[in-house]
């Protein structure tokens, strides 16, 4: 199993293969230890990279998987920019992940009520007051955001909510719910997938930058867990150690 740290691979296909191997290993470990594997997944390009790989893996104990969204847009579940749709369409019916084991938000609610409703869904699966995910799978936007936690946003300081509403997302659509750092940083394993030249400057900022004004992605520091960054050569191109 990959040691935690920064993994630079040639392209999205190689990242997908390495990511799939790590997640499969984490699932096997969690299912062996606790009989369940919990993962929070992100939208954007991570969806395609992860699902393309995992759709080929029928034997990762899917019946013990419980899949939540690390963040989600407040849009109909059949709308193309719904993160849940991306994962459900790719996995349910392709691999033995049951539809009842991947959890959408309720987009018919207000953004505040949707966040509260999703918090209750978490509490139905996790026994701890603060959910401890086995894996949180994250992307990083060009501005250094992760999940729906954006630079300069007050949610970066959220210490109480597990799932927070946001109605002024600078990345459209504006209304979303997001796991907070309170949950992200309790995970046993946080995994970033980040590709493309457009991310290179902030990948350097996050991995080698100063701590005075950290970007949201730099604030993902599992308290008692592993942190992995999967980068392609383009996203890693400004790192000094390359
Ligand atoms: O719902 C979302 O928008 C995502 O969860 C978001 O956090 C995404 O991971 C980043 O914006 C990176 O997206 P890309 O990898 O597509 O640049």
Short mmCIF file of N, CA, C and O in Angstrom, two decimals, residues 5-19 22 42-50 87 136-147 171 190-207 215-218 220 227-239 242:
data_model
loop_
_atom_site.label_atom_id
_atom_site.label_comp_id
_atom_site.label_asym_id
_atom_site.label_seq_id
_atom_site.Cartn_x
_atom_site.Cartn_y
_atom_site.Cartn_z
N UNK A 5 1.80 10.73 1.35
CA UNK A 5 2.70 11.72 0.75
C UNK A 5 2.23 12.09 -0.64
O UNK A 5 1.08 11.90 -1.02
N UNK A 6 3.17 12.63 -1.41
CA UNK A 6 2.87 13.14 -2.74
C UNK A 6 3.27 12.09 -3.77
O UNK A 6 4.41 11.61 -3.77
N UNK A 7 2.31 11.74 -4.62
CA UNK A 7 2.57 10.73 -5.67
C UNK A 7 2.40 11.43 -7.01
O UNK A 7 1.29 11.87 -7.34
N UNK A 8 3.48 11.52 -7.78
CA UNK A 8 3.41 12.18 -9.09
C UNK A 8 3.41 11.09 -10.16
O UNK A 8 4.35 10.28 -10.23
N UNK A 9 2.35 11.10 -10.96
CA UNK A 9 2.20 10.06 -12.00
C UNK A 9 2.01 10.74 -13.35
O UNK A 9 1.72 11.94 -13.43
N UNK A 10 2.16 9.97 -14.39
CA UNK A 10 2.22 10.56 -15.74
C UNK A 10 0.91 11.22 -16.14
O UNK A 10 0.88 12.30 -16.73
N UNK A 11 -0.20 10.58 -15.82
CA UNK A 11 -1.47 11.09 -16.35
C UNK A 11 -2.64 10.56 -15.52
O UNK A 11 -2.44 9.82 -14.55
N UNK A 12 -3.85 10.93 -15.93
CA UNK A 12 -5.03 10.55 -15.16
C UNK A 12 -5.22 9.03 -15.11
O UNK A 12 -5.68 8.49 -14.11
N UNK A 13 -4.83 8.35 -16.17
CA UNK A 13 -4.99 6.89 -16.20
C UNK A 13 -4.11 6.25 -15.12
O UNK A 13 -4.55 5.39 -14.35
N UNK A 14 -2.87 6.70 -15.03
CA UNK A 14 -1.96 6.15 -14.01
C UNK A 14 -2.43 6.55 -12.61
O UNK A 14 -2.37 5.76 -11.67
N UNK A 15 -2.94 7.77 -12.47
CA UNK A 15 -3.46 8.19 -11.18
C UNK A 15 -4.64 7.29 -10.79
O UNK A 15 -4.73 6.79 -9.68
N UNK A 16 -5.52 7.04 -11.74
CA UNK A 16 -6.69 6.20 -11.47
C UNK A 16 -6.29 4.82 -10.98
O UNK A 16 -6.83 4.32 -9.98
N UNK A 17 -5.30 4.23 -11.62
CA UNK A 17 -4.86 2.88 -11.24
C UNK A 17 -4.27 2.88 -9.82
O UNK A 17 -4.61 2.03 -8.98
N UNK A 18 -3.44 3.89 -9.54
CA UNK A 18 -2.82 3.95 -8.21
C UNK A 18 -3.87 4.27 -7.14
O UNK A 18 -3.88 3.69 -6.04
N UNK A 19 -4.77 5.18 -7.48
CA UNK A 19 -5.85 5.55 -6.55
C UNK A 19 -6.74 4.33 -6.27
O UNK A 19 -7.08 4.06 -5.11
N UNK A 22 -5.02 1.99 -3.85
CA UNK A 22 -5.01 2.50 -2.47
C UNK A 22 -6.39 2.38 -1.84
O UNK A 22 -6.54 1.88 -0.71
N UNK A 42 -15.74 13.49 -3.93
CA UNK A 42 -15.89 14.84 -4.47
C UNK A 42 -16.30 14.81 -5.94
O UNK A 42 -16.14 13.80 -6.62
N UNK A 43 -16.76 15.96 -6.41
CA UNK A 43 -17.17 16.09 -7.80
C UNK A 43 -16.02 16.53 -8.68
O UNK A 43 -14.86 16.28 -8.37
N UNK A 44 -16.36 17.19 -9.77
CA UNK A 44 -15.33 17.65 -10.69
C UNK A 44 -14.62 16.48 -11.36
O UNK A 44 -15.17 15.38 -11.50
N UNK A 45 -13.36 16.71 -11.74
CA UNK A 45 -12.63 15.69 -12.52
C UNK A 45 -12.35 14.42 -11.70
O UNK A 45 -12.12 13.36 -12.27
N UNK A 46 -12.40 14.55 -10.38
CA UNK A 46 -12.16 13.37 -9.53
C UNK A 46 -13.18 12.28 -9.81
O UNK A 46 -12.85 11.09 -9.79
N UNK A 47 -14.41 12.68 -10.09
CA UNK A 47 -15.48 11.71 -10.34
C UNK A 47 -15.09 10.76 -11.46
O UNK A 47 -15.13 9.55 -11.32
N UNK A 48 -14.67 11.33 -12.57
CA UNK A 48 -14.36 10.51 -13.76
C UNK A 48 -13.14 9.61 -13.49
O UNK A 48 -13.17 8.42 -13.78
N UNK A 49 -12.12 10.21 -12.88
CA UNK A 49 -10.89 9.44 -12.63
C UNK A 49 -11.18 8.25 -11.71
O UNK A 49 -10.81 7.12 -11.99
N UNK A 50 -11.91 8.52 -10.63
CA UNK A 50 -12.18 7.48 -9.64
C UNK A 50 -13.15 6.44 -10.18
O UNK A 50 -12.91 5.23 -10.09
N UNK A 87 -21.51 9.64 -9.66
CA UNK A 87 -21.09 8.38 -9.02
C UNK A 87 -22.14 7.29 -9.18
O UNK A 87 -21.82 6.13 -9.49
N UNK A 136 -11.57 10.16 2.72
CA UNK A 136 -12.22 11.31 2.07
C UNK A 136 -11.43 11.56 0.79
O UNK A 136 -10.20 11.67 0.81
N UNK A 137 -12.13 11.59 -0.32
CA UNK A 137 -11.53 11.75 -1.65
C UNK A 137 -11.84 13.16 -2.13
O UNK A 137 -13.01 13.53 -2.31
N UNK A 138 -10.78 13.95 -2.31
CA UNK A 138 -10.95 15.39 -2.53
C UNK A 138 -10.28 15.82 -3.82
O UNK A 138 -9.29 15.23 -4.27
N UNK A 139 -10.82 16.89 -4.39
CA UNK A 139 -10.14 17.57 -5.48
C UNK A 139 -9.68 18.92 -4.97
O UNK A 139 -9.95 19.29 -3.82
N UNK A 140 -8.98 19.67 -5.82
CA UNK A 140 -8.62 21.04 -5.48
C UNK A 140 -8.88 21.91 -6.70
O UNK A 140 -8.43 21.61 -7.80
N UNK A 141 -9.65 22.96 -6.51
CA UNK A 141 -9.90 23.87 -7.62
C UNK A 141 -8.69 24.74 -7.91
O UNK A 141 -7.75 24.80 -7.11
N UNK A 142 -8.70 25.44 -9.05
CA UNK A 142 -7.57 26.32 -9.40
C UNK A 142 -7.30 27.39 -8.34
O UNK A 142 -6.17 27.86 -8.18
N UNK A 143 -8.34 27.72 -7.56
CA UNK A 143 -8.17 28.75 -6.51
C UNK A 143 -7.76 28.14 -5.18
O UNK A 143 -7.64 28.84 -4.18
N UNK A 144 -7.58 26.83 -5.14
CA UNK A 144 -7.15 26.18 -3.91
C UNK A 144 -8.29 25.71 -3.03
O UNK A 144 -8.06 25.24 -1.91
N UNK A 145 -9.53 25.82 -3.52
CA UNK A 145 -10.66 25.31 -2.72
C UNK A 145 -10.68 23.79 -2.77
O UNK A 145 -10.13 23.17 -3.67
N UNK A 146 -11.34 23.22 -1.75
CA UNK A 146 -11.59 21.78 -1.76
C UNK A 146 -12.98 21.53 -1.20
O UNK A 146 -13.47 22.38 -0.43
N UNK A 147 -13.61 20.48 -1.61
CA UNK A 147 -15.04 20.29 -1.34
C UNK A 147 -15.72 21.59 -1.75
O UNK A 147 -15.45 22.10 -2.85
N UNK A 171 -17.76 29.01 -7.19
CA UNK A 171 -17.82 28.03 -8.29
C UNK A 171 -19.29 27.67 -8.46
O UNK A 171 -19.91 27.16 -7.53
N UNK A 190 -7.02 10.92 3.95
CA UNK A 190 -7.50 11.97 3.03
C UNK A 190 -6.68 11.85 1.75
O UNK A 190 -5.44 11.76 1.79
N UNK A 191 -7.36 11.82 0.62
CA UNK A 191 -6.69 11.65 -0.67
C UNK A 191 -7.10 12.78 -1.60
O UNK A 191 -8.29 12.96 -1.86
N UNK A 192 -6.11 13.53 -2.09
CA UNK A 192 -6.36 14.56 -3.11
C UNK A 192 -6.00 14.00 -4.48
O UNK A 192 -4.98 13.32 -4.63
N UNK A 193 -6.84 14.33 -5.45
CA UNK A 193 -6.53 14.04 -6.85
C UNK A 193 -6.51 15.37 -7.57
O UNK A 193 -7.50 16.12 -7.51
N UNK A 194 -5.38 15.71 -8.20
CA UNK A 194 -5.23 17.04 -8.75
C UNK A 194 -4.39 16.96 -10.02
O UNK A 194 -3.26 16.48 -10.00
N UNK A 195 -4.97 17.39 -11.14
CA UNK A 195 -4.26 17.26 -12.42
C UNK A 195 -4.35 18.55 -13.21
O UNK A 195 -5.26 19.36 -13.02
N UNK A 196 -3.37 18.73 -14.11
CA UNK A 196 -3.42 19.85 -15.05
C UNK A 196 -2.57 21.03 -14.62
O UNK A 196 -2.40 21.31 -13.43
N UNK A 197 -2.05 21.70 -15.63
CA UNK A 197 -1.14 22.85 -15.45
C UNK A 197 -1.80 23.95 -14.62
O UNK A 197 -1.16 24.63 -13.83
N UNK A 198 -3.11 24.08 -14.79
CA UNK A 198 -3.82 25.18 -14.13
C UNK A 198 -3.77 25.10 -12.62
O UNK A 198 -4.02 26.09 -11.93
N UNK A 199 -3.45 23.91 -12.11
CA UNK A 199 -3.42 23.74 -10.64
C UNK A 199 -2.00 23.91 -10.10
O UNK A 199 -1.81 23.97 -8.89
N UNK A 200 -0.99 23.92 -10.99
CA UNK A 200 0.41 23.80 -10.56
C UNK A 200 0.82 24.86 -9.54
O UNK A 200 1.48 24.56 -8.54
N UNK A 201 0.40 26.10 -9.78
CA UNK A 201 0.83 27.19 -8.87
C UNK A 201 0.29 26.95 -7.46
O UNK A 201 1.02 27.06 -6.47
N UNK A 202 -0.99 26.56 -7.38
CA UNK A 202 -1.54 26.38 -6.04
C UNK A 202 -1.17 25.03 -5.43
O UNK A 202 -1.18 24.89 -4.20
N UNK A 203 -0.83 24.06 -6.27
CA UNK A 203 -0.26 22.82 -5.71
C UNK A 203 1.05 23.16 -4.99
O UNK A 203 1.29 22.72 -3.86
N UNK A 204 1.85 24.00 -5.61
CA UNK A 204 3.12 24.43 -4.97
C UNK A 204 2.80 25.22 -3.71
O UNK A 204 3.40 25.00 -2.66
N UNK A 205 1.80 26.10 -3.81
CA UNK A 205 1.44 26.93 -2.66
C UNK A 205 1.01 26.05 -1.49
O UNK A 205 1.42 26.25 -0.35
N UNK A 206 0.21 25.03 -1.80
CA UNK A 206 -0.31 24.15 -0.74
C UNK A 206 0.78 23.26 -0.17
O UNK A 206 0.93 23.12 1.04
N UNK A 207 1.58 22.66 -1.04
CA UNK A 207 2.55 21.66 -0.58
C UNK A 207 3.87 22.26 -0.15
O UNK A 207 4.63 21.66 0.60
N UNK A 215 -4.24 28.07 1.87
CA UNK A 215 -5.41 27.84 1.04
C UNK A 215 -6.25 26.73 1.68
O UNK A 215 -5.74 25.92 2.46
N UNK A 216 -7.54 26.68 1.36
CA UNK A 216 -8.39 25.64 1.96
C UNK A 216 -7.82 24.24 1.82
O UNK A 216 -7.80 23.48 2.80
N UNK A 217 -7.30 23.88 0.67
CA UNK A 217 -6.77 22.52 0.49
C UNK A 217 -5.62 22.25 1.45
O UNK A 217 -5.41 21.11 1.89
N UNK A 218 -4.89 23.32 1.83
CA UNK A 218 -3.77 23.14 2.77
C UNK A 218 -4.26 22.90 4.19
O UNK A 218 -3.49 22.45 5.04
N UNK A 220 -6.49 20.75 4.98
CA UNK A 220 -6.82 19.33 5.16
C UNK A 220 -5.56 18.66 5.71
O UNK A 220 -4.60 18.43 4.98
N UNK A 227 -2.38 11.43 4.69
CA UNK A 227 -2.69 12.42 3.66
C UNK A 227 -1.92 12.06 2.39
O UNK A 227 -0.69 11.90 2.43
N UNK A 228 -2.66 11.85 1.32
CA UNK A 228 -2.05 11.51 0.03
C UNK A 228 -2.44 12.57 -1.00
O UNK A 228 -3.60 13.00 -1.02
N UNK A 229 -1.48 12.92 -1.85
CA UNK A 229 -1.75 13.79 -3.00
C UNK A 229 -1.38 13.02 -4.26
O UNK A 229 -0.21 12.62 -4.41
N UNK A 230 -2.32 12.82 -5.13
CA UNK A 230 -2.04 12.20 -6.43
C UNK A 230 -2.06 13.32 -7.48
O UNK A 230 -3.09 13.97 -7.70
N UNK A 231 -0.90 13.53 -8.11
CA UNK A 231 -0.73 14.62 -9.06
C UNK A 231 -0.26 14.04 -10.39
O UNK A 231 0.51 13.07 -10.42
N UNK A 232 -0.65 14.67 -11.47
CA UNK A 232 0.01 14.35 -12.73
C UNK A 232 1.22 15.29 -12.86
O UNK A 232 1.39 16.23 -12.07
N UNK A 233 2.05 15.03 -13.86
CA UNK A 233 3.31 15.80 -13.96
C UNK A 233 3.02 17.28 -14.19
O UNK A 233 3.75 18.15 -13.71
N UNK A 234 1.91 17.57 -14.86
CA UNK A 234 1.57 18.99 -15.11
C UNK A 234 1.23 19.71 -13.80
O UNK A 234 1.74 20.79 -13.51
N UNK A 235 0.43 19.08 -12.99
CA UNK A 235 0.04 19.73 -11.72
C UNK A 235 1.23 19.82 -10.76
O UNK A 235 1.28 20.72 -9.91
N UNK A 236 2.19 18.90 -10.94
CA UNK A 236 3.37 18.88 -10.04
C UNK A 236 4.52 19.70 -10.59
O UNK A 236 5.57 19.81 -9.97
N UNK A 237 4.31 20.34 -11.75
CA UNK A 237 5.43 20.92 -12.51
C UNK A 237 6.13 22.06 -11.79
O UNK A 237 7.28 22.37 -12.10
N UNK A 238 5.49 22.69 -10.80
CA UNK A 238 6.16 23.80 -10.11
C UNK A 238 6.71 23.40 -8.75
O UNK A 238 7.25 24.22 -8.02
N UNK A 239 6.60 22.12 -8.41
CA UNK A 239 7.13 21.67 -7.12
C UNK A 239 8.64 21.62 -7.20
O UNK A 239 9.21 21.19 -8.20
N UNK A 242 10.67 18.22 -7.96
CA UNK A 242 10.45 17.44 -9.20
C UNK A 242 11.73 17.28 -10.01
O UNK A 242 12.47 18.24 -10.14
#
